[in-house]
Tab-separated table of C-alpha atoms in Angstrom:
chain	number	residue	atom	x	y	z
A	1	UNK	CA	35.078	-111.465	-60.655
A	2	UNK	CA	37.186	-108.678	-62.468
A	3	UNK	CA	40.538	-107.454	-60.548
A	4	UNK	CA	41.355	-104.218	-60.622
A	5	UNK	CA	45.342	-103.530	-62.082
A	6	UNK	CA	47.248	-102.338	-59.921
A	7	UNK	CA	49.061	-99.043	-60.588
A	8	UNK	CA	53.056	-99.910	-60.888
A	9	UNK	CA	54.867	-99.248	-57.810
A	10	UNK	CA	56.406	-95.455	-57.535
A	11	UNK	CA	60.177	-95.840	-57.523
A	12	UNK	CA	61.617	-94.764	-54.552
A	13	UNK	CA	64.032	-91.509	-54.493
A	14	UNK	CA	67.654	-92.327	-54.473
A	15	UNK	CA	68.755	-89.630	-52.149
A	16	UNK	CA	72.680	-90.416	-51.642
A	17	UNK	CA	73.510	-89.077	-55.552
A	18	UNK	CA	73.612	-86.182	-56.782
A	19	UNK	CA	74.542	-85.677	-60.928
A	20	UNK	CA	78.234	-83.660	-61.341
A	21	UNK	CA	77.563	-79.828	-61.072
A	22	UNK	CA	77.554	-77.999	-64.470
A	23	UNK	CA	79.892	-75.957	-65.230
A	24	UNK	CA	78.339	-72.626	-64.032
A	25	UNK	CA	77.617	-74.495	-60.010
A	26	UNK	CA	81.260	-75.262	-60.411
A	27	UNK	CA	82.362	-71.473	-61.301
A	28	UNK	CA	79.754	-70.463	-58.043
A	29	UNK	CA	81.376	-72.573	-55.836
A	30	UNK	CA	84.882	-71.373	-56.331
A	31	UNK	CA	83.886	-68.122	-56.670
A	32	UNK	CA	82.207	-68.552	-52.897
A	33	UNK	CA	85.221	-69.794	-51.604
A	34	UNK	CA	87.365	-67.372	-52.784
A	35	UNK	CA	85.209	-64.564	-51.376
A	36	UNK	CA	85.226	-66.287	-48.325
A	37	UNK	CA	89.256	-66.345	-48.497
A	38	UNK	CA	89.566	-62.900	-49.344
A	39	UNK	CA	87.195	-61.987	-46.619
A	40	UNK	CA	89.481	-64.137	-43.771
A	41	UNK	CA	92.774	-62.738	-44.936
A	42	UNK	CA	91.135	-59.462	-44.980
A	43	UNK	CA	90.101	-60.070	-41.128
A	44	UNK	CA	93.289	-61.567	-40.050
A	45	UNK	CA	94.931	-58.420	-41.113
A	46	UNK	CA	93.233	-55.999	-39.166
A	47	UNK	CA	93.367	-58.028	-36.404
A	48	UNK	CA	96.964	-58.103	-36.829
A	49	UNK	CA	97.241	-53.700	-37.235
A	50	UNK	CA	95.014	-53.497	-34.187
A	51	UNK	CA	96.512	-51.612	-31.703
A	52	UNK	CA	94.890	-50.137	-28.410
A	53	UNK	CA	94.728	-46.190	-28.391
A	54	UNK	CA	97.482	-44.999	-26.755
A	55	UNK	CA	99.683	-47.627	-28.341
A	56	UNK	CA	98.490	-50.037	-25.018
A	57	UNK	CA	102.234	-51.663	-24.086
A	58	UNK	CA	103.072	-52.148	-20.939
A	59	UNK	CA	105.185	-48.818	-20.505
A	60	UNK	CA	102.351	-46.675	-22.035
A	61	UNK	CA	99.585	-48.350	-19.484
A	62	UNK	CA	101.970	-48.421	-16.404
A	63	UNK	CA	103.590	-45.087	-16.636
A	64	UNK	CA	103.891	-42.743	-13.500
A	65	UNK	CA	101.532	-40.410	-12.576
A	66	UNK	CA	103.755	-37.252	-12.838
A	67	UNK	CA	103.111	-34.031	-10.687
A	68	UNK	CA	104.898	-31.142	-11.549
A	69	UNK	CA	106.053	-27.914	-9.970
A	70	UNK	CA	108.866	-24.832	-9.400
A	71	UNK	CA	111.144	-24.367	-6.312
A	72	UNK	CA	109.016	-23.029	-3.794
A	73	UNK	CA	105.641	-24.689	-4.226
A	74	UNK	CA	104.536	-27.737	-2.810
A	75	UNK	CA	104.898	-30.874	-5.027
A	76	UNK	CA	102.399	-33.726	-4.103
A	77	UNK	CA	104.268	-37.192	-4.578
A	78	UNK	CA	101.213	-39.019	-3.034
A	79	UNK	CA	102.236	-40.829	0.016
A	80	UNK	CA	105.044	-37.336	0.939
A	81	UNK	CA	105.280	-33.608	-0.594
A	82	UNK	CA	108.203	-32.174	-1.415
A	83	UNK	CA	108.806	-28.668	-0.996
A	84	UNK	CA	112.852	-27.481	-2.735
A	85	UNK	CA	113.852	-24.765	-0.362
A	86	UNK	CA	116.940	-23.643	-1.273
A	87	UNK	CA	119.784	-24.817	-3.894
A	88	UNK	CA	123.492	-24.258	-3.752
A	89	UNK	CA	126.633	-25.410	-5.456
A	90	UNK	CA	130.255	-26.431	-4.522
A	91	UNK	CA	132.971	-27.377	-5.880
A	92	UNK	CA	133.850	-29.663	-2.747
A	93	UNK	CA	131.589	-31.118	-0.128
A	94	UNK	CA	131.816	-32.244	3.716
A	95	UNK	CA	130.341	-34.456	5.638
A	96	UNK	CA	131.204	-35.691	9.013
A	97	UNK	CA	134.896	-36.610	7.355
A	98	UNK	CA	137.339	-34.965	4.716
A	99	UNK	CA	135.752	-32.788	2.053
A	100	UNK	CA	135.223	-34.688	-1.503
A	101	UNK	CA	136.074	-32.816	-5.051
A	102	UNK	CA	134.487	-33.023	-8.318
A	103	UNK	CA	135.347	-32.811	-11.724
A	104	UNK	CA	131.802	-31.455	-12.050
A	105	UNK	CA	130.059	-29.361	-9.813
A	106	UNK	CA	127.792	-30.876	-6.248
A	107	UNK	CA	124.247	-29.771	-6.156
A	108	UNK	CA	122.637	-29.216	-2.738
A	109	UNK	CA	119.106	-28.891	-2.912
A	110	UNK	CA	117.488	-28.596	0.302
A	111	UNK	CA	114.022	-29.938	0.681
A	112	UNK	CA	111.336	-30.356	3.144
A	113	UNK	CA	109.285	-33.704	2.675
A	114	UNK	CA	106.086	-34.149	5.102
A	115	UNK	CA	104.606	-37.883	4.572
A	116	UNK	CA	100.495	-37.602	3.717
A	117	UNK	CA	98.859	-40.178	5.389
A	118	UNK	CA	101.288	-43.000	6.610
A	119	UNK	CA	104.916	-43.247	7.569
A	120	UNK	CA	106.762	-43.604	4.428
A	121	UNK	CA	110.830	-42.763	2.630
A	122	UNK	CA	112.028	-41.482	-0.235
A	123	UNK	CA	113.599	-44.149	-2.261
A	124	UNK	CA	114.614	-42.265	-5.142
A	125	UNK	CA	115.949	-38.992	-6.353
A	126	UNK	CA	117.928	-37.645	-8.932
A	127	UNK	CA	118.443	-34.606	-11.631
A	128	UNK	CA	117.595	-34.387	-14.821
A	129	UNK	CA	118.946	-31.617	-16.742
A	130	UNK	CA	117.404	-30.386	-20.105
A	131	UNK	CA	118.955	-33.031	-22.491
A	132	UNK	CA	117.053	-35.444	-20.274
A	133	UNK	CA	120.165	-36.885	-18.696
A	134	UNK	CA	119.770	-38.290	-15.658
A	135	UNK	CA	122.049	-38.099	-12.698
A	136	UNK	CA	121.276	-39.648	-9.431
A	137	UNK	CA	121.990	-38.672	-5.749
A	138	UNK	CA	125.241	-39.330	-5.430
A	139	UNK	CA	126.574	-42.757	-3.772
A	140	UNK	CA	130.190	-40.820	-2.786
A	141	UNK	CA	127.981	-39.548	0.461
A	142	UNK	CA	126.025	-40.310	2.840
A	143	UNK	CA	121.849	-39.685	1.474
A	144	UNK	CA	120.151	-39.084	5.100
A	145	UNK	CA	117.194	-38.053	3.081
A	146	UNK	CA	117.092	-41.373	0.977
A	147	UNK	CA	116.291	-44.662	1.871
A	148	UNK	CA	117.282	-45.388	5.127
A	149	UNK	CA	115.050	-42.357	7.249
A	150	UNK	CA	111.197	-42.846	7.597
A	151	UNK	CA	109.031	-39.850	7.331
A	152	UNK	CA	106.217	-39.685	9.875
A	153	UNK	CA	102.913	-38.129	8.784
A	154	UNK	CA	102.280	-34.356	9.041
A	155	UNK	CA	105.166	-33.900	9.795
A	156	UNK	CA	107.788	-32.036	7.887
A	157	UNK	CA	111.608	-33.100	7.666
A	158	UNK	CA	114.278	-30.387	6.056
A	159	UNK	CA	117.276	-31.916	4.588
A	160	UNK	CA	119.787	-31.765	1.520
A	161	UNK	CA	119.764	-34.227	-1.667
A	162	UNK	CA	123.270	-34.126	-2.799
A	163	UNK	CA	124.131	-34.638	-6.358
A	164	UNK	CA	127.320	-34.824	-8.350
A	165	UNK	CA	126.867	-33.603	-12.683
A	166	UNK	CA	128.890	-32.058	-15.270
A	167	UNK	CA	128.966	-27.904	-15.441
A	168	UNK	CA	127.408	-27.832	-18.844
A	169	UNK	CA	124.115	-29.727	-17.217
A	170	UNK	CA	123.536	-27.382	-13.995
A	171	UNK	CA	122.376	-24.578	-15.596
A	172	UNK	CA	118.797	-26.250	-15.705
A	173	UNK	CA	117.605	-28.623	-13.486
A	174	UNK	CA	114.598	-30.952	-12.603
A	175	UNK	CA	114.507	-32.826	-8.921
A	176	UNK	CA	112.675	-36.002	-9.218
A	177	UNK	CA	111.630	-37.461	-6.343
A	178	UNK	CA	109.344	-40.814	-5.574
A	179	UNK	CA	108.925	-43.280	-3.185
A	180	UNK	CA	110.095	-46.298	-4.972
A	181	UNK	CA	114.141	-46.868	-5.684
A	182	UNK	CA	114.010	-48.290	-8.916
A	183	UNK	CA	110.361	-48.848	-10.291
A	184	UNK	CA	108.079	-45.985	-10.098
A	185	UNK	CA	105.157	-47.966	-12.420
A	186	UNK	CA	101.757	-46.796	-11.671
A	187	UNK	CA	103.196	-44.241	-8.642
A	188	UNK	CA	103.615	-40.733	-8.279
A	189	UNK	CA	106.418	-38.983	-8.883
A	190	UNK	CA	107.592	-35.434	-7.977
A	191	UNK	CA	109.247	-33.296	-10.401
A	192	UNK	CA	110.776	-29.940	-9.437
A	193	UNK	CA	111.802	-27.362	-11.866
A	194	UNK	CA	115.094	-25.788	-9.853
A	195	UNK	CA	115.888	-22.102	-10.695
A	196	UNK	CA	117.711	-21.140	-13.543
A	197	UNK	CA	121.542	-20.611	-13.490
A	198	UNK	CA	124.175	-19.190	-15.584
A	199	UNK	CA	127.337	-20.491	-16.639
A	200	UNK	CA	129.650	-17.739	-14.933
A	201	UNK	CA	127.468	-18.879	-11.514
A	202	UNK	CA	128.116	-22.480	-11.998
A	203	UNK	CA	132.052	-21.692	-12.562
A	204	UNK	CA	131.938	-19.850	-9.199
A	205	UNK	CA	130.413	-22.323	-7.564
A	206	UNK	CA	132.625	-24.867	-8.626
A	207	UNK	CA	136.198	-22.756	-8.164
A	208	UNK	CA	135.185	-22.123	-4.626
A	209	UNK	CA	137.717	-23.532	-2.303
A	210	UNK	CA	136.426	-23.793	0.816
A	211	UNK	CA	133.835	-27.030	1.187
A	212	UNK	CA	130.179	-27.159	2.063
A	213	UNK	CA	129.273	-28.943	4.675
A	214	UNK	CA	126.179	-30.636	4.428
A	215	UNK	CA	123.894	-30.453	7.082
A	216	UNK	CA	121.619	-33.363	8.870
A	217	UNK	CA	118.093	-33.265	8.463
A	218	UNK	CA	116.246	-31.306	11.189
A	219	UNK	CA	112.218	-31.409	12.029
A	220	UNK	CA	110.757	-27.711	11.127
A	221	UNK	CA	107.281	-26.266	12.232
């Protein structure tokens, strides 16, 4: 009996080598991973310019909602409106004791606030003139309109905001007015564009002798 040969035995693959890459895999590869470089750096940096619209910081996102308006309309604040009746100046001011002075010029501006919905106050109100200065209601008197009194709803209060600034600012003023004493983020604020005065009128005001006596706010129909 014959036997058949065998065929010789197929070696078996050796997976775990690999030859050295040629020179051309090795120009591919590090051409790969400098694209992929370039394309990382090229992400990071626009990740890094990206701003919201708006510029998004804090300030630009929380910002008060502003309504504006002239002496003699009704300003919506929200919560109170704010109606500037009248304005006058002095050069000295009374109340309930000796008259103060000025090296300025006091502001009266009576308004009539009427809370919306809820009882509520006015927590803050100044001036600003038109180099954006600021001046706040002055601390040398008593503020029965600030702070302190609570506004019932519907139902309107008349009183004077009294304010102490230089003669060269009161020639054109803004009344701000809002709820909040010292951050007004994400509320609404009042602003009231006050008449118009000249210089000669502020000088007058300010050389007259006899004081003004402020008056306490009164309940009007």
């Amino acid at each position: 009996m014959t036997e058949t040969p065998q065929p010789p035995p197929v070696p078996e693959e050796v997976r775990s080598h690999r030859a050295p890459p040629g020179p051309v895999q090795r120009a591919g590869t590090k051409a790969s991973v400098g694209t992929l470089l370039i394309a990382a750096l090229a992400i990071g940096g626009l990740i890094a310019s990206w701003r919201p619209l708006g510029g998004g910081g804090t300030d630009d996102r929380e910002r008060p909602f502003i309504r504006a308006g002239q002496a003699g309309e009704t300003v919506s604040a929200r919560v109170f409106d704010a109606k500037v009746v009248d304005v006058r100046g002095a050069g000295k001011v009374r109340l309930r004791g000796a008259a103060l002075d000025t090296g300025g010029v006091w502001i009266l501006v009576r308004t009539r606030i009427t809370a919306t919905d809820e009882e509520t106050s006015v927590g803050y109100a100044a001036l600003r003139d038109a180099r954006d200065r600021v001046f706040l209601a002055s601390t040398r008197v008593e503020q029965e309109m600030i702070g302190g009194r609570s506004f019932q709803p519907s139902i309107p209060v008349e009183g004077v905001f009294v304010f102490e600034v230089p003669r060269d600012a009161a020639t054109n003023l803004t009344l701000v007015l809002a709820r909040q004493s010292i951050d007004q983020r994400m509320d609404a604020v009042a602003e009231i564009e006050l008449s118009t005065y000249d210089s000669p009128t502020i000088d007058k005001w300010a050389a007259t002798a006899e004081p003004v006596t402020i008056d306490e706010p009164q309940v009007v129909p």
